[in-house]
């Protein structure tokens, strides 16, 4: 590990409060991982009790991420910036990308030092795959990070992955501007993939209870949005088929129909900017 990275983690890890639940570690618990504390498991279990289909939805979201990465790698994308990557678990982005192209390069970004500490331990011997401690809401600091600049070629297309993370950003923090800041900096031919929580009309009361408990426990907002709210974030991009759909409908690998209350979308930055054409 680079000495700069060791210092970065050394400064951050003492700040961890194991009694304070973390969205990244709660998500790890829902996926069946082991990188979580009792406080995370307590909140995660309450959510499962309130919404029994939650774990199936979380795992479906992980599968959606894998399908997106595989889809992009097959189309020649070799660089991935995973924003809000969480704790490493089965089906990591670099594994999915390198299944298609062994030379694919990946940088994981998360604000949770525990998630990044585990990621760096996992990636210690993996070339051209890095993890950085950064806030995705500050794109300028992400792009300026030495490991991003060393690993990714910012003059070539990049896939920005925002998997189940933008619903933690309230409207007051302008999620549309965050998405735009990444894509504006990217080369033509770059992609942005988003999955985002939405309402399930059949379980509105249960979802409301889950969201309220989650926000009280973690101190992190959780905002459900519809396709009509996400679509403006992608203005000027080419939304790829099948459009903004629930994640089970995005190039499904099973014929069994089921509903998952998350939207998924993949959009591409045109080779020519329409505003300058």
mmCIF file of C-alpha atoms in Angstrom:
data_model
loop_
_atom_site.group_PDB
_atom_site.id
_atom_site.type_symbol
_atom_site.label_atom_id
_atom_site.label_comp_id
_atom_site.label_asym_id
_atom_site.label_seq_id
_atom_site.Cartn_x
_atom_site.Cartn_y
_atom_site.Cartn_z
ATOM 1 C CA UNK A 1 0.000 0.000 0.000
ATOM 2 C CA UNK A 2 1.236 3.484 -0.847
ATOM 3 C CA UNK A 3 2.494 5.479 2.188
ATOM 4 C CA UNK A 4 0.023 8.264 1.388
ATOM 5 C CA UNK A 5 -2.847 5.792 1.531
ATOM 6 C CA UNK A 6 -1.658 4.346 4.849
ATOM 7 C CA UNK A 7 -1.584 7.839 6.353
ATOM 8 C CA UNK A 8 -5.035 8.586 4.954
ATOM 9 C CA UNK A 9 -6.507 5.485 6.579
ATOM 10 C CA UNK A 10 -4.620 6.019 9.827
ATOM 11 C CA UNK A 11 -6.213 9.431 10.146
ATOM 12 C CA UNK A 12 -9.677 8.128 9.325
ATOM 13 C CA UNK A 13 -10.013 4.791 11.089
ATOM 14 C CA UNK A 14 -9.929 6.165 14.662
ATOM 15 C CA UNK A 15 -13.024 8.208 13.789
ATOM 16 C CA UNK A 16 -15.105 5.045 13.347
ATOM 17 C CA UNK A 17 -17.860 4.594 15.901
ATOM 18 C CA UNK A 18 -18.993 0.937 15.882
ATOM 19 C CA UNK A 19 -22.200 2.021 17.598
ATOM 20 C CA UNK A 20 -23.110 4.264 14.646
ATOM 21 C CA UNK A 21 -24.690 2.244 11.826
ATOM 22 C CA UNK A 22 -23.233 2.785 8.355
ATOM 23 C CA UNK A 23 -25.159 2.506 5.065
ATOM 24 C CA UNK A 24 -22.237 0.608 3.478
ATOM 25 C CA UNK A 25 -22.061 -1.946 6.293
ATOM 26 C CA UNK A 26 -25.848 -2.337 6.515
ATOM 27 C CA UNK A 27 -25.847 -3.091 2.785
ATOM 28 C CA UNK A 28 -23.083 -5.642 3.374
ATOM 29 C CA UNK A 29 -25.268 -7.304 6.021
ATOM 30 C CA UNK A 30 -28.213 -7.449 3.626
ATOM 31 C CA UNK A 31 -25.972 -9.147 1.057
ATOM 32 C CA UNK A 32 -24.921 -11.751 3.603
ATOM 33 C CA UNK A 33 -21.437 -10.311 4.152
ATOM 34 C CA UNK A 34 -19.398 -10.311 7.356
ATOM 35 C CA UNK A 35 -17.903 -6.798 7.305
ATOM 36 C CA UNK A 36 -20.441 -5.183 9.634
ATOM 37 C CA UNK A 37 -20.962 -4.364 13.312
ATOM 38 C CA UNK A 38 -23.780 -5.288 15.699
ATOM 39 C CA UNK A 39 -25.300 -1.820 15.265
ATOM 40 C CA UNK A 40 -25.434 -2.337 11.483
ATOM 41 C CA UNK A 41 -27.034 -5.760 11.852
ATOM 42 C CA UNK A 42 -29.646 -4.403 14.259
ATOM 43 C CA UNK A 43 -30.813 -1.713 11.831
ATOM 44 C CA UNK A 44 -30.542 -4.093 8.878
ATOM 45 C CA UNK A 45 -32.629 -6.752 10.592
ATOM 46 C CA UNK A 46 -35.348 -4.266 11.546
ATOM 47 C CA UNK A 47 -35.541 -3.273 7.899
ATOM 48 C CA UNK A 48 -35.852 -6.908 6.812
ATOM 49 C CA UNK A 49 -38.591 -7.472 9.383
ATOM 50 C CA UNK A 50 -40.467 -4.421 8.095
ATOM 51 C CA UNK A 51 -40.023 -5.352 4.431
ATOM 52 C CA UNK A 52 -39.473 -9.110 3.974
ATOM 53 C CA UNK A 53 -38.587 -8.772 0.283
ATOM 54 C CA UNK A 54 -35.782 -6.334 1.017
ATOM 55 C CA UNK A 55 -32.878 -8.773 0.846
ATOM 56 C CA UNK A 56 -34.073 -10.191 -2.461
ATOM 57 C CA UNK A 57 -34.210 -6.643 -3.813
ATOM 58 C CA UNK A 58 -30.699 -5.832 -2.581
ATOM 59 C CA UNK A 59 -29.330 -8.980 -4.193
ATOM 60 C CA UNK A 60 -31.209 -8.167 -7.394
ATOM 61 C CA UNK A 61 -29.532 -4.761 -7.354
ATOM 62 C CA UNK A 62 -26.136 -6.416 -7.048
ATOM 63 C CA UNK A 63 -27.018 -8.611 -10.010
ATOM 64 C CA UNK A 64 -28.060 -5.509 -11.968
ATOM 65 C CA UNK A 65 -24.630 -3.993 -11.311
ATOM 66 C CA UNK A 66 -22.974 -7.155 -12.613
ATOM 67 C CA UNK A 67 -25.067 -7.137 -15.781
ATOM 68 C CA UNK A 68 -24.249 -3.463 -16.426
ATOM 69 C CA UNK A 69 -20.512 -4.008 -16.014
ATOM 70 C CA UNK A 70 -20.548 -7.122 -18.189
ATOM 71 C CA UNK A 71 -22.595 -5.279 -20.827
ATOM 72 C CA UNK A 72 -20.144 -2.358 -20.893
ATOM 73 C CA UNK A 73 -17.031 -4.536 -20.898
ATOM 74 C CA UNK A 74 -18.385 -6.451 -23.876
ATOM 75 C CA UNK A 75 -18.742 -3.117 -25.675
ATOM 76 C CA UNK A 76 -15.118 -2.235 -25.105
ATOM 77 C CA UNK A 77 -15.293 -0.137 -21.936
ATOM 78 C CA UNK A 78 -12.081 -0.732 -19.988
ATOM 79 C CA UNK A 79 -12.315 1.887 -17.191
ATOM 80 C CA UNK A 80 -14.769 1.955 -14.304
ATOM 81 C CA UNK A 81 -15.219 4.444 -11.460
ATOM 82 C CA UNK A 82 -17.476 2.863 -8.829
ATOM 83 C CA UNK A 83 -18.920 5.719 -6.765
ATOM 84 C CA UNK A 84 -20.273 4.710 -3.375
ATOM 85 C CA UNK A 85 -18.848 1.229 -3.812
ATOM 86 C CA UNK A 86 -19.444 0.011 -0.260
ATOM 87 C CA UNK A 87 -17.829 -2.995 1.393
ATOM 88 C CA UNK A 88 -16.228 -5.542 -0.968
ATOM 89 C CA UNK A 89 -18.412 -8.574 -1.506
ATOM 90 C CA UNK A 90 -19.238 -11.250 -4.068
ATOM 91 C CA UNK A 91 -19.466 -9.933 -7.622
ATOM 92 C CA UNK A 92 -17.187 -6.913 -7.317
ATOM 93 C CA UNK A 93 -16.898 -4.634 -10.337
ATOM 94 C CA UNK A 94 -13.315 -5.577 -11.174
ATOM 95 C CA UNK A 95 -14.239 -9.269 -11.130
ATOM 96 C CA UNK A 96 -17.180 -8.746 -13.488
ATOM 97 C CA UNK A 97 -15.189 -6.474 -15.820
ATOM 98 C CA UNK A 98 -12.112 -8.703 -15.914
ATOM 99 C CA UNK A 99 -14.198 -11.746 -16.688
ATOM 100 C CA UNK A 100 -14.636 -10.096 -20.097
ATOM 101 C CA UNK A 101 -11.408 -8.080 -20.294
ATOM 102 C CA UNK A 102 -8.556 -8.989 -17.909
ATOM 103 C CA UNK A 103 -6.942 -5.585 -18.449
ATOM 104 C CA UNK A 104 -9.936 -3.565 -17.214
ATOM 105 C CA UNK A 105 -9.082 -0.871 -14.648
ATOM 106 C CA UNK A 106 -11.292 0.042 -11.696
ATOM 107 C CA UNK A 107 -11.277 2.609 -8.906
ATOM 108 C CA UNK A 108 -13.663 2.169 -5.988
ATOM 109 C CA UNK A 109 -14.808 5.276 -4.110
ATOM 110 C CA UNK A 110 -16.517 5.369 -0.730
ATOM 111 C CA UNK A 111 -16.868 7.727 2.218
ATOM 112 C CA UNK A 112 -16.818 4.878 4.770
ATOM 113 C CA UNK A 113 -13.240 4.216 5.961
ATOM 114 C CA UNK A 114 -14.097 0.654 7.010
ATOM 115 C CA UNK A 115 -15.312 -0.122 3.489
ATOM 116 C CA UNK A 116 -12.139 1.317 1.969
ATOM 117 C CA UNK A 117 -9.862 -0.419 4.485
ATOM 118 C CA UNK A 118 -11.387 -3.775 3.559
ATOM 119 C CA UNK A 119 -11.259 -2.951 -0.139
ATOM 120 C CA UNK A 120 -7.578 -2.068 0.027
ATOM 121 C CA UNK A 121 -6.777 -5.270 1.901
ATOM 122 C CA UNK A 122 -8.628 -7.246 -0.766
ATOM 123 C CA UNK A 123 -6.926 -5.400 -3.610
ATOM 124 C CA UNK A 124 -3.390 -5.327 -2.189
ATOM 125 C CA UNK A 125 -2.085 -7.687 -4.887
ATOM 126 C CA UNK A 126 -4.469 -6.707 -7.697
ATOM 127 C CA UNK A 127 -2.867 -4.499 -10.340
ATOM 128 C CA UNK A 128 -4.699 -1.446 -11.726
ATOM 129 C CA UNK A 129 -7.579 -1.736 -9.256
ATOM 130 C CA UNK A 130 -7.645 0.789 -6.409
ATOM 131 C CA UNK A 131 -9.923 2.063 -3.640
ATOM 132 C CA UNK A 132 -10.009 5.636 -2.366
ATOM 133 C CA UNK A 133 -11.566 7.340 0.615
ATOM 134 C CA UNK A 134 -13.549 10.236 -0.850
ATOM 135 C CA UNK A 135 -16.974 11.843 -0.951
ATOM 136 C CA UNK A 136 -18.672 11.300 -4.316
ATOM 137 C CA UNK A 137 -20.554 14.559 -3.747
ATOM 138 C CA UNK A 138 -17.247 16.355 -4.411
ATOM 139 C CA UNK A 139 -16.308 15.213 -7.916
ATOM 140 C CA UNK A 140 -13.339 17.584 -8.046
ATOM 141 C CA UNK A 141 -11.674 15.781 -5.120
ATOM 142 C CA UNK A 142 -12.379 12.377 -6.667
ATOM 143 C CA UNK A 143 -10.810 13.358 -9.993
ATOM 144 C CA UNK A 144 -7.848 14.974 -8.236
ATOM 145 C CA UNK A 145 -7.018 11.934 -6.113
ATOM 146 C CA UNK A 146 -3.576 10.534 -7.052
ATOM 147 C CA UNK A 147 -4.847 6.953 -7.349
ATOM 148 C CA UNK A 148 -7.589 8.020 -9.748
ATOM 149 C CA UNK A 149 -5.139 9.921 -11.909
ATOM 150 C CA UNK A 150 -2.625 7.050 -11.849
ATOM 151 C CA UNK A 151 -5.151 4.314 -12.599
ATOM 152 C CA UNK A 152 -7.592 5.877 -15.043
ATOM 153 C CA UNK A 153 -7.018 7.791 -18.273
ATOM 154 C CA UNK A 154 -9.379 10.742 -17.998
ATOM 155 C CA UNK A 155 -9.023 11.485 -21.717
ATOM 156 C CA UNK A 156 -10.572 8.103 -22.614
ATOM 157 C CA UNK A 157 -14.130 6.846 -21.976
ATOM 158 C CA UNK A 158 -14.996 5.880 -18.399
ATOM 159 C CA UNK A 159 -18.048 4.178 -16.942
ATOM 160 C CA UNK A 160 -19.340 5.944 -13.814
ATOM 161 C CA UNK A 161 -21.271 3.527 -11.619
ATOM 162 C CA UNK A 162 -23.748 5.040 -9.134
ATOM 163 C CA UNK A 163 -25.309 1.897 -7.785
ATOM 164 C CA UNK A 164 -27.894 2.391 -5.006
ATOM 165 C CA UNK A 165 -26.183 5.553 -3.782
ATOM 166 C CA UNK A 166 -27.890 8.624 -5.255
ATOM 167 C CA UNK A 167 -30.989 8.024 -3.130
ATOM 168 C CA UNK A 168 -28.847 9.079 -0.141
ATOM 169 C CA UNK A 169 -28.434 12.557 -1.630
ATOM 170 C CA UNK A 170 -31.333 14.969 -0.987
ATOM 171 C CA UNK A 171 -32.563 17.441 -3.571
ATOM 172 C CA UNK A 172 -30.989 20.282 -1.568
ATOM 173 C CA UNK A 173 -27.547 18.856 -2.441
ATOM 174 C CA UNK A 174 -28.423 18.852 -6.147
ATOM 175 C CA UNK A 175 -27.871 15.248 -7.240
ATOM 176 C CA UNK A 176 -28.399 16.308 -10.853
ATOM 177 C CA UNK A 177 -25.385 18.632 -10.622
ATOM 178 C CA UNK A 178 -23.264 15.853 -9.131
ATOM 179 C CA UNK A 179 -24.102 13.508 -11.997
ATOM 180 C CA UNK A 180 -23.459 16.287 -14.510
ATOM 181 C CA UNK A 181 -20.082 17.156 -12.957
ATOM 182 C CA UNK A 182 -18.837 13.621 -13.576
ATOM 183 C CA UNK A 183 -20.154 13.300 -17.105
ATOM 184 C CA UNK A 184 -19.000 16.820 -18.094
ATOM 185 C CA UNK A 185 -15.445 15.914 -17.098
ATOM 186 C CA UNK A 186 -15.574 12.622 -19.008
ATOM 187 C CA UNK A 187 -14.516 11.898 -22.557
ATOM 188 C CA UNK A 188 -17.180 11.337 -25.238
ATOM 189 C CA UNK A 189 -18.306 7.733 -25.263
ATOM 190 C CA UNK A 190 -18.347 7.569 -21.452
ATOM 191 C CA UNK A 191 -21.277 6.040 -19.601
ATOM 192 C CA UNK A 192 -23.147 6.600 -16.353
ATOM 193 C CA UNK A 193 -25.147 3.797 -14.752
ATOM 194 C CA UNK A 194 -27.578 4.528 -11.917
ATOM 195 C CA UNK A 195 -29.801 2.388 -9.751
ATOM 196 C CA UNK A 196 -32.116 4.260 -7.411
ATOM 197 C CA UNK A 197 -34.793 3.405 -4.871
ATOM 198 C CA UNK A 198 -38.383 4.140 -5.766
ATOM 199 C CA UNK A 199 -41.765 3.685 -4.147
ATOM 200 C CA UNK A 200 -43.641 0.416 -4.193
ATOM 201 C CA UNK A 201 -47.335 1.401 -4.105
ATOM 202 C CA UNK A 202 -48.204 -1.996 -2.648
ATOM 203 C CA UNK A 203 -45.935 -1.455 0.369
ATOM 204 C CA UNK A 204 -46.045 2.300 0.890
ATOM 205 C CA UNK A 205 -46.593 2.144 4.664
ATOM 206 C CA UNK A 206 -43.857 -0.463 5.203
ATOM 207 C CA UNK A 207 -41.386 1.481 3.067
ATOM 208 C CA UNK A 208 -42.154 4.707 4.915
ATOM 209 C CA UNK A 209 -41.497 2.998 8.266
ATOM 210 C CA UNK A 210 -38.259 1.498 6.953
ATOM 211 C CA UNK A 211 -37.026 4.836 5.596
ATOM 212 C CA UNK A 212 -37.830 6.689 8.829
ATOM 213 C CA UNK A 213 -36.043 4.098 10.964
ATOM 214 C CA UNK A 214 -33.055 4.035 8.613
ATOM 215 C CA UNK A 215 -32.701 7.812 8.689
ATOM 216 C CA UNK A 216 -32.993 7.977 12.486
ATOM 217 C CA UNK A 217 -30.408 5.221 12.960
ATOM 218 C CA UNK A 218 -27.780 6.269 10.413
ATOM 219 C CA UNK A 219 -28.315 10.020 10.227
ATOM 220 C CA UNK A 220 -28.286 9.605 6.445
ATOM 221 C CA UNK A 221 -31.307 10.683 4.362
ATOM 222 C CA UNK A 222 -32.960 8.156 2.093
ATOM 223 C CA UNK A 223 -35.059 9.612 -0.720
ATOM 224 C CA UNK A 224 -37.157 7.532 -3.079
ATOM 225 C CA UNK A 225 -37.600 8.998 -6.568
ATOM 226 C CA UNK A 226 -39.504 8.099 -9.703
ATOM 227 C CA UNK A 227 -38.231 7.797 -13.261
ATOM 228 C CA UNK A 228 -39.525 11.286 -14.041
ATOM 229 C CA UNK A 229 -37.220 12.707 -11.356
ATOM 230 C CA UNK A 230 -34.156 10.772 -12.490
ATOM 231 C CA UNK A 231 -34.558 11.415 -16.216
ATOM 232 C CA UNK A 232 -33.576 15.141 -16.076
ATOM 233 C CA UNK A 233 -30.234 14.168 -14.543
ATOM 234 C CA UNK A 234 -29.384 12.559 -17.878
ATOM 235 C CA UNK A 235 -30.316 15.428 -20.184
ATOM 236 C CA UNK A 236 -28.103 15.461 -23.277
ATOM 237 C CA UNK A 237 -27.059 11.835 -22.840
ATOM 238 C CA UNK A 238 -28.189 8.881 -24.919
ATOM 239 C CA UNK A 239 -30.254 6.676 -22.631
ATOM 240 C CA UNK A 240 -29.569 3.087 -23.627
ATOM 241 C CA UNK A 241 -32.318 0.520 -24.156
ATOM 242 C CA UNK A 242 -34.504 -0.454 -22.403
ATOM 243 C CA UNK A 243 -34.532 3.013 -20.777
ATOM 244 C CA UNK A 244 -35.280 3.827 -17.147
ATOM 245 C CA UNK A 245 -36.898 0.646 -15.880
ATOM 246 C CA UNK A 246 -37.050 -1.336 -12.672
ATOM 247 C CA UNK A 247 -33.804 -3.256 -12.327
ATOM 248 C CA UNK A 248 -35.456 -6.620 -12.920
ATOM 249 C CA UNK A 249 -36.422 -5.366 -16.407
ATOM 250 C CA UNK A 250 -32.934 -4.178 -17.391
ATOM 251 C CA UNK A 251 -31.604 -6.914 -19.696
ATOM 252 C CA UNK A 252 -32.882 -9.625 -17.323
ATOM 253 C CA UNK A 253 -31.093 -12.948 -17.183
ATOM 254 C CA UNK A 254 -34.226 -14.768 -16.043
ATOM 255 C CA UNK A 255 -37.709 -15.003 -17.537
ATOM 256 C CA UNK A 256 -39.351 -15.076 -14.133
ATOM 257 C CA UNK A 257 -41.140 -11.713 -13.635
ATOM 258 C CA UNK A 258 -40.850 -9.967 -10.275
ATOM 259 C CA UNK A 259 -40.931 -6.388 -9.036
ATOM 260 C CA UNK A 260 -37.948 -4.688 -7.404
ATOM 261 C CA UNK A 261 -38.520 -1.110 -6.154
ATOM 262 C CA UNK A 262 -35.351 0.285 -7.710
ATOM 263 C CA UNK A 263 -35.002 1.949 -11.097
ATOM 264 C CA UNK A 264 -31.968 1.250 -13.228
ATOM 265 C CA UNK A 265 -30.620 3.130 -16.233
ATOM 266 C CA UNK A 266 -27.526 3.287 -18.408
ATOM 267 C CA UNK A 267 -26.755 6.447 -20.410
ATOM 268 C CA UNK A 268 -23.944 7.324 -22.808
ATOM 269 C CA UNK A 269 -22.237 10.637 -23.481
ATOM 270 C CA UNK A 270 -22.534 11.276 -27.226
ATOM 271 C CA UNK A 271 -19.445 11.336 -29.384
ATOM 272 C CA UNK A 272 -20.407 14.907 -30.301
ATOM 273 C CA UNK A 273 -21.865 17.284 -27.739
ATOM 274 C CA UNK A 274 -25.292 18.322 -29.142
ATOM 275 C CA UNK A 275 -24.856 21.821 -27.665
ATOM 276 C CA UNK A 276 -21.767 22.426 -29.816
ATOM 277 C CA UNK A 277 -22.810 20.591 -32.958
#
